[in-house]
């Protein structure tokens, strides 16, 4: 299997915590759609030939919900024309959406496209918090968006939440989690706030205008999220992801299991099993390159050690964990022996559980996952 990511780098305003590549150059929209389609044709032979066919398409951003349904159709048709793929009825085709783009009329149009999964950027259900992070929707709009999406036939809905935000407290986070669960999304992605250099939020915090949540409270928020989602039947299948049975994100799962993927659009990353590529993070430069029939891309060929480290850093985040046999086959016995040695030590400390050829983090390990990843990864000499 393989996945296709299409990046729509357009936003009407910038959220204060964001470091994704996006721009408010909305007047480039028509040119962008043409360029994305052209890049798909240029990358038509990117996937390794040994049975790698598209099973998932993920239209992310930025704000893909700014596009019209006819633009979405153009992108999906172009993807299906460009790459080998499974039956469209068997594909997972996701689009990220801002809650206040999901009006009745937009949802009606969207329901006529091949999109069968929506990832709605709620982030919080608290209006004060939403204002602080400069989201353009309010809590009511987020709740309505989920209910409306269902009304128009979207039966696979994921929502994004963030904890650790300025103004958030453990109690307000508990309210967010309770509201989220009451809305019964099929999937929840919840991330701890990361402060990125240069973001508006980082600047305000460094000037003392806002205060971030401390680490101990963030951990309490995470523990509560795990308990509350588990009590409501969600499976904690990746450190930041929770799913009802049968609703794991198939697209993201391919990133976590060393499966090739194609990234289209400015700043998008691709991986063919041997090297990583990433497109220039600049819309005018991206458009210029594509108009000249070239890709403005950097390529990094991965050493075996880098591939092993990437595998550890992604697979160990999941409840499936790492597989020693896979490591041995793919990277060699030197790496599987090393991984087994570290795993045995971590098992004694109660941080991982080893079952046959597999090893995954325990609850104790999940809370200190960063330090466990460090034990497993190999530093190249
Ligand atoms: S809508 Fe998404 S991509 Fe755009 S600024 Fe906000 S978080 Fe970033």
Tab-separated table of C-alpha atoms and ligand atoms in Angstrom:
chain	number	residue	atom	x	y	z
A	1	UNK	CA	0.000	0.000	0.000
A	2	UNK	CA	0.984	3.644	-0.294
A	3	UNK	CA	-0.463	7.036	0.542
A	4	UNK	CA	-0.697	10.371	-1.248
A	5	UNK	CA	-0.570	13.647	0.666
A	6	UNK	CA	-1.684	16.852	-1.088
A	7	UNK	CA	-0.735	20.077	0.698
A	8	UNK	CA	-3.012	23.095	0.321
A	9	UNK	CA	-0.890	25.871	1.853
A	10	UNK	CA	-3.631	28.489	2.046
A	11	UNK	CA	-5.083	30.039	5.212
A	12	UNK	CA	-7.231	33.126	5.654
A	13	UNK	CA	-5.417	33.963	8.892
A	14	UNK	CA	-2.525	32.483	10.844
A	15	UNK	CA	-3.167	30.641	14.103
A	16	UNK	CA	-0.719	31.850	16.736
A	17	UNK	CA	0.826	28.422	17.523
A	18	UNK	CA	1.235	27.216	13.953
A	19	UNK	CA	4.475	26.330	12.212
A	20	UNK	CA	2.996	24.403	9.269
A	21	UNK	CA	3.878	25.930	5.944
A	22	UNK	CA	0.960	28.069	4.833
A	23	UNK	CA	0.380	31.489	3.359
A	24	UNK	CA	-2.456	33.970	3.041
A	25	UNK	CA	-1.718	34.416	-0.716
A	26	UNK	CA	-5.255	33.269	-1.564
A	27	UNK	CA	-5.090	34.854	-5.023
A	28	UNK	CA	-2.702	32.016	-6.060
A	29	UNK	CA	-5.423	29.399	-5.670
A	30	UNK	CA	-6.167	28.675	-9.342
A	31	UNK	CA	-2.459	28.519	-10.195
A	32	UNK	CA	-1.924	26.227	-7.191
A	33	UNK	CA	-4.534	23.677	-8.291
A	34	UNK	CA	-2.971	23.551	-11.781
A	35	UNK	CA	0.506	23.134	-10.306
A	36	UNK	CA	-0.573	20.355	-7.908
A	37	UNK	CA	-2.072	18.408	-10.807
A	38	UNK	CA	1.054	18.945	-12.869
A	39	UNK	CA	3.265	17.752	-10.005
A	40	UNK	CA	1.162	14.582	-9.689
A	41	UNK	CA	1.838	13.840	-13.381
A	42	UNK	CA	5.551	14.581	-12.850
A	43	UNK	CA	5.675	12.166	-9.915
A	44	UNK	CA	3.557	9.485	-11.609
A	45	UNK	CA	6.417	6.961	-11.428
A	46	UNK	CA	7.646	7.916	-7.969
A	47	UNK	CA	6.360	4.854	-6.124
A	48	UNK	CA	8.555	1.738	-6.153
A	49	UNK	CA	6.948	-0.733	-8.568
A	50	UNK	CA	6.664	-3.736	-6.224
A	51	UNK	CA	2.940	-3.604	-5.536
A	52	UNK	CA	2.828	-0.092	-4.080
A	53	UNK	CA	-0.589	1.203	-5.028
A	54	UNK	CA	-2.435	4.111	-3.449
A	55	UNK	CA	-4.868	3.141	-0.727
A	56	UNK	CA	-5.184	6.548	0.891
A	57	UNK	CA	-5.300	10.187	-0.146
A	58	UNK	CA	-4.983	12.926	2.457
A	59	UNK	CA	-5.692	16.541	1.515
A	60	UNK	CA	-4.150	18.619	4.294
A	61	UNK	CA	-2.837	22.072	4.873
A	62	UNK	CA	-3.152	24.899	5.400
A	63	UNK	CA	-6.884	24.924	4.954
A	64	UNK	CA	-8.149	22.597	2.209
A	65	UNK	CA	-11.731	23.392	3.205
A	66	UNK	CA	-11.232	26.767	1.476
A	67	UNK	CA	-11.374	24.902	-1.842
A	68	UNK	CA	-14.593	24.401	-3.752
A	69	UNK	CA	-15.915	20.894	-4.329
A	70	UNK	CA	-15.042	21.174	-8.030
A	71	UNK	CA	-11.415	21.954	-7.094
A	72	UNK	CA	-11.404	18.944	-4.739
A	73	UNK	CA	-12.784	16.787	-7.579
A	74	UNK	CA	-10.048	18.028	-9.929
A	75	UNK	CA	-7.351	17.036	-7.395
A	76	UNK	CA	-8.806	13.607	-6.651
A	77	UNK	CA	-9.402	12.818	-10.345
A	78	UNK	CA	-5.869	13.858	-11.145
A	79	UNK	CA	-4.496	11.652	-8.345
A	80	UNK	CA	-6.475	8.647	-9.563
A	81	UNK	CA	-5.306	9.280	-13.153
A	82	UNK	CA	-1.671	9.653	-12.114
A	83	UNK	CA	-1.045	6.800	-9.689
A	84	UNK	CA	-1.918	3.111	-9.526
A	85	UNK	CA	-4.579	2.686	-6.864
A	86	UNK	CA	-6.987	0.224	-5.316
A	87	UNK	CA	-10.718	0.481	-6.054
A	88	UNK	CA	-11.855	3.968	-5.059
A	89	UNK	CA	-14.576	2.367	-2.908
A	90	UNK	CA	-11.805	0.820	-0.801
A	91	UNK	CA	-9.763	4.000	-0.451
A	92	UNK	CA	-9.603	6.269	2.572
A	93	UNK	CA	-9.803	9.838	1.233
A	94	UNK	CA	-9.441	12.439	3.978
A	95	UNK	CA	-9.751	16.201	3.906
A	96	UNK	CA	-8.803	18.522	6.753
A	97	UNK	CA	-11.444	21.142	7.449
A	98	UNK	CA	-11.809	24.265	9.508
A	99	UNK	CA	-15.111	24.053	11.455
A	100	UNK	CA	-16.528	27.285	10.101
A	101	UNK	CA	-16.019	26.160	6.503
A	102	UNK	CA	-18.441	23.279	7.092
A	103	UNK	CA	-21.670	25.135	6.409
A	104	UNK	CA	-24.716	23.218	5.156
A	105	UNK	CA	-24.117	24.297	1.568
A	106	UNK	CA	-20.387	23.383	1.658
A	107	UNK	CA	-21.078	20.014	3.256
A	108	UNK	CA	-23.754	19.257	0.691
A	109	UNK	CA	-21.253	19.965	-2.100
A	110	UNK	CA	-18.504	17.997	-0.339
A	111	UNK	CA	-20.740	14.984	0.082
A	112	UNK	CA	-20.810	14.764	-3.721
A	113	UNK	CA	-17.004	14.342	-3.876
A	114	UNK	CA	-14.995	11.189	-3.130
A	115	UNK	CA	-13.953	12.530	0.306
A	116	UNK	CA	-15.018	9.874	2.833
A	117	UNK	CA	-13.204	11.074	5.949
A	118	UNK	CA	-13.115	14.544	7.493
A	119	UNK	CA	-10.463	15.718	9.919
A	120	UNK	CA	-11.923	18.743	11.684
A	121	UNK	CA	-9.547	21.180	13.397
A	122	UNK	CA	-11.499	21.893	16.591
A	123	UNK	CA	-8.389	22.328	18.822
A	124	UNK	CA	-10.541	23.336	21.850
A	125	UNK	CA	-14.176	23.879	22.773
A	126	UNK	CA	-13.365	26.897	24.927
A	127	UNK	CA	-13.946	30.299	23.304
A	128	UNK	CA	-11.309	32.098	25.397
A	129	UNK	CA	-8.675	29.554	24.397
A	130	UNK	CA	-9.740	29.632	20.729
A	131	UNK	CA	-9.385	33.438	20.706
A	132	UNK	CA	-5.934	33.295	22.286
A	133	UNK	CA	-4.676	30.935	19.594
A	134	UNK	CA	-6.338	33.040	16.877
A	135	UNK	CA	-8.594	30.331	15.468
A	136	UNK	CA	-11.310	31.754	13.239
A	137	UNK	CA	-14.062	29.527	14.636
A	138	UNK	CA	-15.772	29.389	18.022
A	139	UNK	CA	-16.797	26.419	20.162
A	140	UNK	CA	-20.388	26.394	18.926
A	141	UNK	CA	-19.256	26.304	15.304
A	142	UNK	CA	-16.970	23.355	16.077
A	143	UNK	CA	-19.796	21.381	17.681
A	144	UNK	CA	-22.181	22.209	14.825
A	145	UNK	CA	-19.584	21.241	12.218
A	146	UNK	CA	-19.373	17.699	13.594
A	147	UNK	CA	-23.146	17.280	13.821
A	148	UNK	CA	-23.655	18.757	10.341
A	149	UNK	CA	-20.953	16.587	8.779
A	150	UNK	CA	-22.847	13.520	10.023
A	151	UNK	CA	-26.094	14.896	8.660
A	152	UNK	CA	-24.491	15.005	5.205
A	153	UNK	CA	-23.324	11.398	5.382
A	154	UNK	CA	-19.767	11.691	6.688
A	155	UNK	CA	-19.454	8.654	8.921
A	156	UNK	CA	-15.717	8.797	9.470
A	157	UNK	CA	-14.902	11.960	11.400
A	158	UNK	CA	-11.696	12.796	13.183
A	159	UNK	CA	-11.143	15.866	15.340
A	160	UNK	CA	-7.920	17.580	16.418
A	161	UNK	CA	-7.396	18.890	19.935
A	162	UNK	CA	-4.442	20.632	21.609
A	163	UNK	CA	-3.551	20.649	25.305
A	164	UNK	CA	-1.001	22.740	27.175
A	165	UNK	CA	-2.287	25.999	25.657
A	166	UNK	CA	-2.093	29.349	27.493
A	167	UNK	CA	-5.308	29.965	29.460
A	168	UNK	CA	-6.050	26.226	29.560
A	169	UNK	CA	-6.312	24.585	32.965
A	170	UNK	CA	-6.610	20.920	33.837
A	171	UNK	CA	-10.324	21.513	34.446
A	172	UNK	CA	-10.899	23.328	31.154
A	173	UNK	CA	-9.062	20.487	29.363
A	174	UNK	CA	-11.295	17.960	31.114
A	175	UNK	CA	-14.284	19.941	29.780
A	176	UNK	CA	-12.766	19.862	26.271
A	177	UNK	CA	-12.303	16.100	26.450
A	178	UNK	CA	-15.829	15.565	27.813
A	179	UNK	CA	-17.304	17.725	25.032
A	180	UNK	CA	-15.261	15.898	22.408
A	181	UNK	CA	-16.343	12.464	23.615
A	182	UNK	CA	-20.002	13.528	23.851
A	183	UNK	CA	-19.841	14.465	20.147
A	184	UNK	CA	-18.714	10.889	19.374
A	185	UNK	CA	-16.071	11.548	16.706
A	186	UNK	CA	-14.697	8.294	15.293
A	187	UNK	CA	-11.137	9.425	15.845
A	188	UNK	CA	-9.376	11.970	18.057
A	189	UNK	CA	-5.873	13.362	17.488
A	190	UNK	CA	-4.651	15.266	20.539
A	191	UNK	CA	-1.275	16.959	20.665
A	192	UNK	CA	0.573	18.729	23.428
A	193	UNK	CA	1.384	22.319	22.462
A	194	UNK	CA	4.824	22.678	20.926
A	195	UNK	CA	6.314	26.134	20.962
A	196	UNK	CA	8.007	26.876	17.660
A	197	UNK	CA	10.595	29.549	17.211
A	198	UNK	CA	9.079	32.626	15.610
A	199	UNK	CA	5.423	31.735	16.224
A	200	UNK	CA	3.248	34.518	17.634
A	201	UNK	CA	2.460	32.410	20.684
A	202	UNK	CA	6.150	31.842	21.429
A	203	UNK	CA	6.794	35.588	21.163
A	204	UNK	CA	3.939	36.418	23.542
A	205	UNK	CA	5.081	33.795	26.045
A	206	UNK	CA	8.679	35.014	25.946
A	207	UNK	CA	7.478	38.596	26.543
A	208	UNK	CA	5.482	37.359	29.552
A	209	UNK	CA	2.125	38.311	27.989
A	210	UNK	CA	0.946	34.683	28.137
A	211	UNK	CA	1.938	31.675	30.225
A	212	UNK	CA	2.231	28.128	28.952
A	213	UNK	CA	1.029	25.156	30.976
A	214	UNK	CA	3.812	23.473	32.964
A	215	UNK	CA	5.051	19.976	32.145
A	216	UNK	CA	3.440	18.271	35.147
A	217	UNK	CA	0.005	19.677	34.250
A	218	UNK	CA	0.476	18.643	30.601
A	219	UNK	CA	1.167	15.099	31.772
A	220	UNK	CA	-1.993	15.203	33.926
A	221	UNK	CA	-3.957	16.343	30.850
A	222	UNK	CA	-2.535	13.476	28.797
A	223	UNK	CA	-3.323	10.920	31.524
A	224	UNK	CA	-6.882	12.212	31.759
A	225	UNK	CA	-7.284	12.027	27.988
A	226	UNK	CA	-6.139	8.392	27.988
A	227	UNK	CA	-8.485	7.427	30.815
A	228	UNK	CA	-11.527	9.277	29.487
A	229	UNK	CA	-11.175	8.045	25.900
A	230	UNK	CA	-10.496	4.487	27.020
A	231	UNK	CA	-13.585	4.539	29.272
A	232	UNK	CA	-15.588	5.582	26.199
A	233	UNK	CA	-14.313	2.755	24.008
A	234	UNK	CA	-11.531	4.506	22.112
A	235	UNK	CA	-8.363	2.583	21.404
A	236	UNK	CA	-5.133	4.475	22.148
A	237	UNK	CA	-3.297	3.200	19.073
A	238	UNK	CA	-0.606	5.872	18.707
A	239	UNK	CA	0.769	8.265	21.313
A	240	UNK	CA	-1.359	11.178	20.041
A	241	UNK	CA	-4.190	9.237	18.393
A	242	UNK	CA	-7.341	7.529	19.647
A	243	UNK	CA	-9.852	5.641	17.527
A	244	UNK	CA	-13.147	3.861	17.797
A	245	UNK	CA	-12.880	0.254	16.638
A	246	UNK	CA	-12.193	0.139	12.894
A	247	UNK	CA	-11.441	3.863	12.620
A	248	UNK	CA	-7.657	4.080	12.896
A	249	UNK	CA	-6.240	6.559	10.374
A	250	UNK	CA	-5.045	4.336	7.539
A	251	UNK	CA	-3.122	7.202	5.970
A	252	UNK	CA	-1.119	8.100	9.070
A	253	UNK	CA	-0.575	4.427	9.836
A	254	UNK	CA	1.481	4.165	6.645
A	255	UNK	CA	3.846	6.902	7.958
A	256	UNK	CA	4.285	4.890	11.152
A	257	UNK	CA	4.990	1.585	9.399
A	258	UNK	CA	7.751	2.460	6.927
A	259	UNK	CA	5.420	2.462	3.903
A	260	UNK	CA	6.248	4.695	0.892
A	261	UNK	CA	4.240	7.881	0.407
A	262	UNK	CA	4.069	10.736	-2.067
A	263	UNK	CA	3.748	14.350	-0.961
A	264	UNK	CA	2.478	16.915	-3.462
A	265	UNK	CA	2.597	20.693	-3.000
A	266	UNK	CA	4.913	23.188	-1.345
A	267	UNK	CA	6.686	21.794	1.764
A	268	UNK	CA	5.275	18.304	1.158
A	269	UNK	CA	7.511	15.323	1.919
A	270	UNK	CA	7.818	12.087	-0.054
A	271	UNK	CA	9.456	8.776	0.799
A	272	UNK	CA	10.138	5.953	-1.656
A	273	UNK	CA	11.670	3.509	0.803
A	274	UNK	CA	15.203	4.685	-0.027
A	275	UNK	CA	15.255	8.470	0.149
A	276	UNK	CA	13.235	11.330	1.565
A	277	UNK	CA	12.366	14.327	-0.567
A	278	UNK	CA	10.794	17.605	0.434
A	279	UNK	CA	9.469	20.395	-1.759
A	280	UNK	CA	10.434	24.026	-1.237
A	281	UNK	CA	8.422	25.736	1.527
A	282	UNK	CA	7.604	28.813	-0.528
A	283	UNK	CA	4.517	29.102	-2.712
A	284	UNK	CA	5.851	31.442	-5.466
A	285	UNK	CA	9.084	29.383	-5.767
A	286	UNK	CA	7.061	26.161	-5.915
A	287	UNK	CA	4.753	27.557	-8.618
A	288	UNK	CA	7.683	28.890	-10.658
A	289	UNK	CA	9.491	25.537	-10.581
A	290	UNK	CA	6.413	23.591	-11.659
A	291	UNK	CA	5.709	26.106	-14.464
A	292	UNK	CA	9.260	25.366	-15.694
A	293	UNK	CA	8.580	21.599	-15.573
A	294	UNK	CA	10.942	20.995	-12.678
A	295	UNK	CA	10.631	20.140	-8.998
A	296	UNK	CA	12.208	22.466	-6.427
A	297	UNK	CA	13.012	19.582	-4.111
A	298	UNK	CA	15.736	18.540	-1.731
A	299	UNK	CA	16.629	14.855	-1.547
A	300	UNK	CA	18.276	12.968	1.263
A	301	UNK	CA	19.292	9.354	0.735
A	302	UNK	CA	18.906	7.542	4.008
A	303	UNK	CA	21.608	5.351	5.502
A	304	UNK	CA	20.527	2.033	7.044
A	305	UNK	CA	20.997	3.571	10.504
A	306	UNK	CA	18.754	6.534	9.623
A	307	UNK	CA	16.082	4.194	8.272
A	308	UNK	CA	16.274	2.077	11.428
A	309	UNK	CA	16.008	5.214	13.613
A	310	UNK	CA	13.028	6.481	11.594
A	311	UNK	CA	11.334	3.114	12.034
A	312	UNK	CA	11.924	3.164	15.812
A	313	UNK	CA	10.719	6.775	16.167
A	314	UNK	CA	7.477	6.057	14.337
A	315	UNK	CA	6.593	2.409	14.993
A	316	UNK	CA	7.363	2.581	18.720
A	317	UNK	CA	4.787	5.381	19.005
A	318	UNK	CA	2.082	2.902	18.025
A	319	UNK	CA	0.334	0.241	20.080
A	320	UNK	CA	1.593	-2.342	17.521
A	321	UNK	CA	5.134	-1.341	18.412
A	322	UNK	CA	8.293	-2.553	16.708
A	323	UNK	CA	8.900	-5.967	15.173
A	324	UNK	CA	12.353	-7.539	15.661
A	325	UNK	CA	11.905	-9.870	12.668
A	326	UNK	CA	11.058	-6.887	10.463
A	327	UNK	CA	14.114	-5.033	11.782
A	328	UNK	CA	16.325	-8.025	11.054
A	329	UNK	CA	14.968	-8.477	7.508
A	330	UNK	CA	15.013	-4.795	6.632
A	331	UNK	CA	18.041	-3.383	8.444
A	332	UNK	CA	20.114	-6.447	9.399
A	333	UNK	CA	20.744	-8.530	12.515
A	334	UNK	CA	23.085	-5.912	13.993
A	335	UNK	CA	20.046	-3.657	14.473
A	336	UNK	CA	17.618	-6.365	15.598
A	337	UNK	CA	20.162	-7.587	18.184
A	338	UNK	CA	20.620	-4.025	19.435
A	339	UNK	CA	16.865	-3.426	19.611
A	340	UNK	CA	16.326	-6.729	21.488
A	341	UNK	CA	19.040	-5.831	23.997
A	342	UNK	CA	17.533	-2.397	24.706
A	343	UNK	CA	14.014	-3.846	24.822
A	344	UNK	CA	15.020	-6.488	27.384
A	345	UNK	CA	16.459	-3.794	29.653
A	346	UNK	CA	13.403	-1.554	29.219
A	347	UNK	CA	11.110	-4.502	29.930
A	348	UNK	CA	12.830	-5.023	33.299
A	349	UNK	CA	12.067	-1.359	34.107
A	350	UNK	CA	8.417	-1.862	33.096
A	351	UNK	CA	8.630	0.548	30.158
A	352	UNK	CA	7.962	-1.900	27.315
A	353	UNK	CA	6.303	-5.254	26.869
A	354	UNK	CA	7.817	-7.905	24.581
A	355	UNK	CA	5.475	-10.452	23.035
A	356	UNK	CA	7.251	-12.876	20.698
A	357	UNK	CA	8.933	-10.809	18.003
A	358	UNK	CA	7.074	-7.639	18.941
A	359	UNK	CA	7.696	-4.920	21.503
A	360	UNK	CA	5.457	-2.004	22.470
A	361	UNK	CA	5.444	0.731	25.125
A	362	UNK	CA	3.589	0.033	28.364
A	363	UNK	CA	1.470	2.733	30.008
A	364	UNK	CA	4.498	3.699	32.131
A	365	UNK	CA	6.626	3.825	28.961
A	366	UNK	CA	4.150	6.015	27.086
A	367	UNK	CA	4.528	8.758	29.695
A	368	UNK	CA	8.308	8.833	29.262
A	369	UNK	CA	8.390	7.857	25.600
A	370	UNK	CA	10.978	10.434	24.521
A	371	UNK	CA	13.599	9.028	26.871
A	372	UNK	CA	12.845	5.478	25.691
A	373	UNK	CA	13.194	6.428	22.017
A	374	UNK	CA	16.636	7.828	22.886
A	375	UNK	CA	17.665	4.432	24.307
A	376	UNK	CA	16.708	2.636	21.083
A	377	UNK	CA	18.096	4.953	18.450
A	378	UNK	CA	21.579	4.470	17.101
A	379	UNK	CA	23.981	7.394	16.725
A	380	UNK	CA	26.056	7.124	13.551
A	381	UNK	CA	29.820	7.395	14.052
B	1	LIG	S1	-5.482	26.864	9.872
B	1	LIG	FE1	-3.982	25.222	10.257
B	1	LIG	S2	-2.303	25.614	8.820
B	1	LIG	FE2	-3.562	27.498	8.886
B	1	LIG	S3	-2.515	28.770	10.404
B	1	LIG	FE3	-4.121	27.611	11.495
B	1	LIG	S4	-3.102	25.739	12.244
B	1	LIG	FE4	-1.773	26.672	10.691
